[in-house]
Coordinates of C-alpha atoms in Angstrom, one line a residue:
L6 CA 0.0 0.0 0.0
A7 CA 2.0 3.0 -1.4
N8 CA 1.7 6.7 -0.7
P9 CA 2.0 9.1 -3.7
G10 CA 2.3 11.9 -1.2
E11 CA 5.8 10.7 -0.5
E12 CA 7.2 9.5 -3.7
R13 CA 10.2 7.2 -4.2
P14 CA 11.6 6.6 -7.7
G15 CA 9.8 3.3 -8.0
G16 CA 6.6 4.3 -6.4
G17 CA 5.2 5.8 -3.2
Y18 CA 6.5 5.3 0.3
I19 CA 5.1 1.9 1.5
G20 CA 3.0 2.6 4.5
A21 CA 1.6 -0.9 5.0
V22 CA 1.8 -4.4 3.4
G23 CA -0.7 -7.1 3.0
Q24 CA 0.0 -10.8 2.4
L25 CA -2.8 -12.6 0.5
D26 CA -2.8 -16.4 0.2
F27 CA -4.8 -18.1 -2.6
S28 CA -5.7 -21.7 -3.3
D29 CA -7.5 -22.8 -6.5
G30 CA -8.5 -19.2 -7.1
A31 CA -10.0 -18.6 -3.6
L32 CA -8.6 -16.3 -1.0
T33 CA -7.7 -18.5 2.0
A34 CA -5.9 -16.1 4.3
N35 CA -4.8 -12.5 4.5
I36 CA -2.8 -10.3 6.9
F37 CA -2.1 -6.5 6.8
R38 CA 0.7 -4.9 8.8
D39 CA 2.4 -1.5 9.2
S40 CA 5.5 -1.8 7.0
T41 CA 7.7 -0.9 10.0
F42 CA 7.1 -4.4 11.4
S43 CA 10.2 -5.6 9.6
D44 CA 12.6 -2.8 10.7
P45 CA 13.9 -4.6 13.9
L46 CA 14.0 -8.0 12.0
V47 CA 16.1 -7.0 9.0
T48 CA 19.1 -4.9 9.9
N49 CA 21.8 -6.0 7.5
I50 CA 20.8 -4.7 4.0
P51 CA 22.5 -1.5 3.0
A52 CA 20.4 1.2 1.4
P53 CA 21.0 2.4 -2.2
T54 CA 23.7 5.1 -2.3
P55 CA 21.5 8.2 -2.9
L56 CA 19.0 7.1 -0.3
D57 CA 21.8 6.5 2.2
V58 CA 23.7 9.7 1.4
H59 CA 20.6 12.0 1.7
L60 CA 18.5 10.3 4.3
F61 CA 19.6 7.0 5.9
H62 CA 23.3 7.9 6.7
G63 CA 24.3 4.3 7.4
H64 CA 20.9 3.1 8.7
P65 CA 19.9 -0.2 7.0
W66 CA 17.4 -0.3 4.2
E67 CA 13.8 -0.6 5.3
L68 CA 10.7 -2.1 3.7
A69 CA 8.9 1.2 3.5
D70 CA 11.7 2.6 1.2
A71 CA 12.3 -0.5 -0.8
G72 CA 10.7 0.9 -4.0
W73 CA 13.9 2.7 -5.0
S74 CA 14.4 1.4 -8.5
L75 CA 12.4 3.0 -11.4
D76 CA 12.0 -0.5 -12.8
F77 CA 9.1 -2.0 -10.9
P78 CA 10.2 -5.7 -11.2
T79 CA 13.5 -4.6 -9.7
A80 CA 11.7 -2.6 -6.9
A81 CA 9.4 -5.6 -6.3
A82 CA 12.5 -7.9 -5.9
A83 CA 13.8 -5.5 -3.2
V84 CA 10.5 -5.5 -1.4
E85 CA 10.5 -9.3 -1.5
R86 CA 14.0 -9.5 -0.3
I87 CA 13.2 -7.5 2.9
Y88 CA 9.8 -9.1 3.4
T89 CA 11.2 -12.6 3.1
A90 CA 14.1 -11.9 5.4
A91 CA 11.6 -10.7 8.0
T92 CA 9.0 -13.4 7.6
G93 CA 10.5 -16.4 5.8
V94 CA 7.7 -16.2 3.2
H95 CA 8.6 -16.2 -0.5
P96 CA 5.9 -14.4 -2.4
D97 CA 4.7 -15.4 -5.8
G98 CA 4.2 -11.8 -6.8
V99 CA 3.9 -8.2 -5.7
I100 CA 1.0 -5.8 -6.3
E101 CA 1.4 -2.1 -5.5
V102 CA -1.8 -0.2 -4.9
D103 CA -2.1 3.5 -3.9
P104 CA -5.1 5.5 -2.5
V105 CA -5.8 7.1 -6.0
A106 CA -6.8 3.6 -7.1
L107 CA -8.8 3.1 -4.0
A108 CA -10.8 6.3 -4.7
G109 CA -12.0 4.7 -7.9
V110 CA -13.1 1.6 -6.0
L111 CA -14.9 3.6 -3.3
A112 CA -16.7 5.7 -6.0
I113 CA -18.5 2.4 -6.9
T114 CA -18.7 0.5 -3.6
G115 CA -19.4 3.4 -1.3
Q116 CA -17.8 4.9 1.8
I117 CA -15.8 2.8 4.3
T118 CA -15.5 3.0 8.1
V119 CA -13.0 1.1 10.1
P120 CA -14.3 0.2 13.7
P121 CA -13.5 1.4 16.3
Y122 CA -12.3 4.5 14.4
P123 CA -14.9 7.2 13.6
Q124 CA -13.3 8.4 10.4
I125 CA -15.4 8.0 7.2
I126 CA -13.4 7.4 4.0
T127 CA -15.1 8.3 0.8
S128 CA -13.9 8.5 -2.8
I129 CA -13.4 12.3 -2.4
D130 CA -9.9 13.2 -1.1
V131 CA -9.1 9.7 0.0
L132 CA -5.4 10.3 -0.6
L133 CA -5.3 13.4 1.6
D134 CA -7.6 11.9 4.3
L135 CA -5.4 8.8 4.7
N136 CA -2.3 11.0 5.0
Y137 CA -4.1 13.1 7.7
I138 CA -5.1 9.9 9.6
T139 CA -1.8 8.0 9.4
N140 CA 0.3 11.1 10.3
K141 CA -2.1 12.3 13.1
A142 CA -2.5 15.6 11.4
R143 CA -5.8 16.4 13.1
P144 CA -7.0 15.9 16.6
G145 CA -8.3 12.3 17.0
D146 CA -6.4 10.9 14.0
P147 CA -5.2 7.4 15.1
G148 CA -1.9 7.2 13.1
K149 CA -0.5 4.2 11.2
A150 CA -2.5 1.8 13.3
Y151 CA -5.4 2.6 11.0
L152 CA -3.8 1.2 7.9
P153 CA -3.9 -2.6 8.5
P154 CA -7.6 -2.7 9.4
F155 CA -8.3 -0.3 6.5
G156 CA -6.6 -2.7 4.1
H157 CA -8.8 -5.5 5.4
A158 CA -11.9 -3.3 5.0
V159 CA -11.1 -2.5 1.4
L160 CA -10.4 -6.1 0.6
D161 CA -13.6 -7.2 2.2
R162 CA -15.5 -4.6 0.2
L163 CA -14.0 -5.7 -3.0
L164 CA -14.5 -9.4 -2.5
G165 CA -18.0 -8.8 -1.2
A166 CA -19.1 -6.5 -4.0
P167 CA -22.4 -7.5 -5.7
L168 CA -22.2 -9.0 -9.1
G169 CA -23.8 -5.9 -10.6
Q170 CA -20.8 -3.7 -9.6
M171 CA -18.2 -6.0 -11.1
P172 CA -18.0 -4.5 -14.6
A173 CA -17.6 -1.0 -13.2
L174 CA -15.0 -2.2 -10.7
A175 CA -13.1 -4.0 -13.5
Q176 CA -13.1 -0.8 -15.6
S177 CA -11.9 1.3 -12.6
L178 CA -9.1 -1.1 -11.7
A179 CA -8.0 -1.2 -15.4
L180 CA -7.9 2.6 -15.5
S181 CA -5.8 2.7 -12.3
A182 CA -3.4 0.2 -13.8
Q183 CA -3.1 2.3 -16.9
Q184 CA -2.4 5.4 -14.7
K185 CA 0.2 3.4 -12.7
H186 CA -1.7 3.6 -9.4
I187 CA -1.8 -0.2 -9.5
T188 CA 1.3 -2.1 -10.7
F189 CA 2.0 -5.9 -10.9
F190 CA 4.9 -8.2 -10.7
F191 CA 4.6 -12.1 -10.9
H192 CA 7.3 -14.8 -10.8
N193 CA 5.0 -16.9 -13.1
A194 CA 6.3 -16.0 -16.6
Q195 CA 2.9 -16.3 -18.2
L196 CA 1.3 -14.0 -15.7
E197 CA 4.1 -11.5 -16.0
E198 CA 3.8 -11.6 -19.8
L199 CA 0.1 -10.8 -19.5
V200 CA 0.6 -7.8 -17.2
S201 CA 3.5 -6.6 -19.3
G202 CA 1.5 -6.8 -22.5
A203 CA -1.2 -4.8 -20.8
G204 CA 1.3 -2.1 -19.8
A205 CA 0.8 -2.7 -16.1
A206 CA 4.2 -4.2 -15.2
G207 CA 6.0 -0.9 -14.6
Q208 CA 9.3 -2.0 -16.2
V209 CA 11.8 0.4 -17.7
I210 CA 11.8 0.0 -21.4
S211 CA 14.3 1.1 -24.0
P212 CA 12.4 2.1 -27.2
L213 CA 14.2 2.7 -30.4
S214 CA 13.4 6.4 -30.2
D215 CA 13.7 9.4 -28.0
A216 CA 12.5 8.4 -24.5
L217 CA 12.0 10.2 -21.2
E218 CA 11.0 9.6 -17.6
V219 CA 11.2 12.1 -14.7
A220 CA 11.2 10.5 -11.3
D221 CA 11.1 12.3 -8.0
G222 CA 12.6 10.7 -4.8
N223 CA 11.0 12.8 -1.9
L224 CA 13.5 12.5 0.9
S225 CA 12.1 15.4 2.9
G226 CA 10.4 13.3 5.6
T227 CA 7.2 15.1 4.5
K228 CA 4.2 14.4 2.4
G229 CA 5.3 17.2 0.0
D230 CA 4.2 15.5 -3.2
L231 CA 0.6 16.3 -2.1
F232 CA 1.3 20.0 -2.4
V233 CA 4.4 20.6 -4.5
T234 CA 3.4 21.2 -8.1
R235 CA 5.4 20.6 -11.3
Q236 CA 5.3 22.1 -14.7
L237 CA 7.3 20.2 -17.3
S238 CA 8.4 21.5 -20.7
F239 CA 10.2 19.6 -23.4
Q240 CA 11.7 20.9 -26.6
A241 CA 13.3 18.8 -29.4
L242 CA 15.2 20.2 -32.4
V243 CA 15.6 17.4 -35.0
G244 CA 18.4 17.5 -37.5
A245 CA 18.3 16.1 -41.0
D246 CA 21.0 13.6 -40.0
G247 CA 18.9 12.2 -37.2
Q248 CA 20.7 14.0 -34.4
V249 CA 18.3 15.5 -31.9
H250 CA 18.9 18.3 -29.4
D251 CA 16.6 18.0 -26.4
Q252 CA 15.9 20.4 -23.6
L253 CA 13.8 19.5 -20.6
A254 CA 12.7 22.1 -18.0
I255 CA 11.0 21.2 -14.7
T256 CA 9.6 23.9 -12.5
Y257 CA 8.7 23.0 -8.9
Q258 CA 6.5 25.2 -6.7
D259 CA 6.4 24.6 -3.0
P260 CA 3.5 26.8 -1.6
V261 CA 3.2 27.6 2.1
Q262 CA 0.4 25.6 3.7
K263 CA -2.0 27.7 5.7
N264 CA -4.3 24.8 6.6
P265 CA -2.9 23.5 10.0
A266 CA -3.4 19.8 8.9
N267 CA -1.6 20.4 5.7
A268 CA 1.2 22.2 7.4
H269 CA 1.6 19.3 9.8
L270 CA 2.4 17.0 6.8
M271 CA 5.2 19.4 5.8
I272 CA 6.8 20.0 9.3
S273 CA 9.7 17.5 9.2
S274 CA 11.9 19.5 6.8
G275 CA 10.6 23.0 7.7
G276 CA 8.5 22.7 4.6
A277 CA 11.4 22.5 2.1
Y278 CA 11.0 19.9 -0.6
R279 CA 14.2 17.8 -0.7
D280 CA 14.2 15.7 -3.9
Y281 CA 16.5 13.2 -5.4
L282 CA 15.5 13.9 -9.0
Q283 CA 16.2 11.3 -11.7
V284 CA 15.8 12.0 -15.4
V285 CA 16.0 8.9 -17.6
V286 CA 16.9 9.5 -21.2
P287 CA 18.2 7.2 -24.1
E288 CA 21.4 5.3 -23.5
T289 CA 23.1 7.1 -26.4
A290 CA 22.4 10.6 -25.0
Q291 CA 25.2 13.0 -24.4
L292 CA 24.6 15.5 -21.6
D293 CA 25.3 19.1 -22.8
G294 CA 24.5 21.0 -19.7
M295 CA 22.4 21.4 -16.6
T296 CA 21.2 24.5 -14.8
V297 CA 19.2 25.3 -11.7
S298 CA 17.3 28.5 -10.9
V299 CA 15.8 29.1 -7.4
N300 CA 13.1 31.7 -6.8
G301 CA 13.5 33.3 -10.2
G302 CA 17.2 33.9 -9.8
S303 CA 19.9 33.4 -12.4
A304 CA 20.2 30.0 -13.9
M305 CA 23.4 28.5 -12.4
Q306 CA 25.4 25.8 -14.1
V307 CA 25.5 22.6 -12.1
A308 CA 26.8 19.1 -12.4
P309 CA 24.6 16.0 -12.0
E310 CA 25.2 14.1 -8.7
E311 CA 25.2 10.8 -10.7
L312 CA 25.3 9.6 -14.2
S313 CA 24.6 5.9 -14.5
F314 CA 23.5 3.4 -17.1
D315 CA 20.9 0.7 -16.4
F316 CA 18.1 -1.1 -18.4
Q317 CA 19.8 0.3 -21.6
R318 CA 19.0 3.8 -20.5
E319 CA 21.0 6.7 -19.0
E320 CA 19.9 8.1 -15.6
I321 CA 20.8 11.7 -14.6
G322 CA 20.6 12.1 -10.9
Y323 CA 20.5 15.4 -9.0
W324 CA 19.9 16.5 -5.4
L325 CA 17.4 19.4 -5.5
I326 CA 16.1 21.5 -2.6
V327 CA 13.0 23.6 -3.3
P328 CA 12.5 26.2 -0.5
Y329 CA 9.3 26.4 1.4
G330 CA 7.1 29.0 -0.2
G331 CA 9.5 29.1 -3.2
R332 CA 10.2 27.6 -6.5
A333 CA 13.0 26.0 -8.5
T334 CA 13.6 25.2 -12.1
V335 CA 15.9 22.5 -13.3
T336 CA 16.9 22.6 -17.0
I337 CA 18.7 19.7 -18.7
S338 CA 20.1 19.8 -22.3
Y339 CA 21.3 16.7 -24.1
E340 CA 21.6 15.3 -27.6
G341 CA 21.8 12.1 -29.5
P342 CA 20.8 10.1 -32.6
F343 CA 17.2 9.8 -31.6
A344 CA 15.4 10.2 -34.9
D345 CA 14.8 7.4 -37.4
I346 CA 16.5 8.1 -40.7
S347 CA 16.3 4.5 -41.9
Q348 CA 13.2 5.5 -43.8
S349 CA 12.2 8.5 -45.8
P350 CA 10.9 10.8 -44.8
E351 CA 12.6 11.0 -41.4
R352 CA 10.5 10.2 -38.4
Y353 CA 10.8 11.4 -34.8
T354 CA 9.0 9.8 -31.8
L355 CA 9.1 10.7 -28.1
M356 CA 8.0 8.1 -25.5
W357 CA 7.4 9.9 -22.2
T358 CA 6.9 7.4 -19.3
K359 CA 4.9 8.3 -16.2
Q360 CA 6.5 7.6 -12.8
T361 CA 4.8 4.8 -10.8
D362 CA 2.2 6.1 -8.4
A363 CA 2.9 9.8 -9.3
L364 CA 0.1 12.3 -9.3
T365 CA -0.8 13.9 -12.6
W366 CA 1.3 16.9 -13.8
P367 CA 0.9 19.1 -16.9
I368 CA 3.5 18.8 -19.7
E369 CA 4.2 20.9 -22.8
V370 CA 6.1 19.3 -25.8
S371 CA 7.6 21.2 -28.8
V372 CA 9.3 19.4 -31.7
T373 CA 10.9 21.1 -34.7
M374 CA 11.6 18.9 -37.7
P375 CA 14.0 19.9 -40.5
D376 CA 12.7 22.8 -42.6
A377 CA 9.5 22.9 -40.7
A378 CA 7.8 25.1 -38.1
P379 CA 7.7 23.8 -34.5
R380 CA 4.8 21.5 -33.5
H381 CA 3.4 22.0 -30.0
W382 CA 1.4 19.7 -27.8
T383 CA -0.2 20.4 -24.4
S384 CA -0.9 17.3 -22.3
D385 CA -0.4 15.7 -18.9
L386 CA 1.3 12.7 -17.3
S387 CA -1.9 10.9 -16.2
I388 CA -0.6 8.0 -18.3
D389 CA 2.4 7.2 -20.5
R390 CA 2.5 9.5 -23.5
S391 CA 3.8 9.3 -27.1
F392 CA 4.4 12.1 -29.6
S393 CA 5.4 11.5 -33.2
L394 CA 6.2 13.6 -36.3
I395 CA 7.3 12.8 -39.9
A396 CA 9.6 15.3 -41.7
A397 CA 8.2 17.2 -44.6
H398 CA 9.2 16.0 -48.1

């Protein structure tokens, strides 16, 4: 059960986990627990370097932060490694679900209460309400103890739904999978092939085109992703030789929270948004430059904290701090042979992947083909996006 309010590169902070046992298609047992149950049981797995440097400082890796890889099968393996070390159980698969997906379910099945707690959870603002409850942001909020029984209640509601609700529930869950608010990994190769074919496996792919993913790792100790907004702008200048010059600009805005409950969710860092940003580009990309501007100041040249290559992609890592009440813009310029000149006329395609569990942010895309005026798109990252142009004859 992941929290988009506190993003990690491979999905939200894992607040609770449930173990479901099936036999011949029937659910035979289930247990939900606060993810911290494993902390005293697993103390010998080191955290990934950026997580260790900026947050853990030598503390062992924890289940709640196991979703560090952008590749969900890799993140799922890390979750399984810690869970198995704590319990001795070897899962057959991992399903990540966040409250955005639950909102779609509750819109069909109706509101939920979790005795003995008085809170009423509806499809409206379920993400914010669960963050209030689990972080004791308001008087009477019970904290993380609420999550395990809430998980049971949602599962019971799903399994007990009347037959007439099943088509709408299936449609809602399919939409949540497309939007990456539900992601699947299975050890069974046939099952994994099915979810991968449906675009619900969350794996990092390496298309034969320009490709982009922006992933935030919120290490503020806050629920800043509920409030910090993004505006993403991408420009591509395509040459006749297939060489493409790309520029990506990401502007973060961290507004002051006047609502006391919201402010409570931002208190740990003094409100600042501390982000390990990763931008994933084609493996053949050459980084030309990177700048950061804070609160409208001059753009300062900076160097990435990390340049790495994995899954046949290049990852550009940078540690960014957005001041409370302020904004920051990160601009990255790079180039490479991203256009397809194997056919005539030349074709350019951009595949823009959404981060697992991330909320929806607006994007603008501008592409200039040889001897042509720029083409502009305005869209959002509610799902993975693709943009394509063919050069003029």
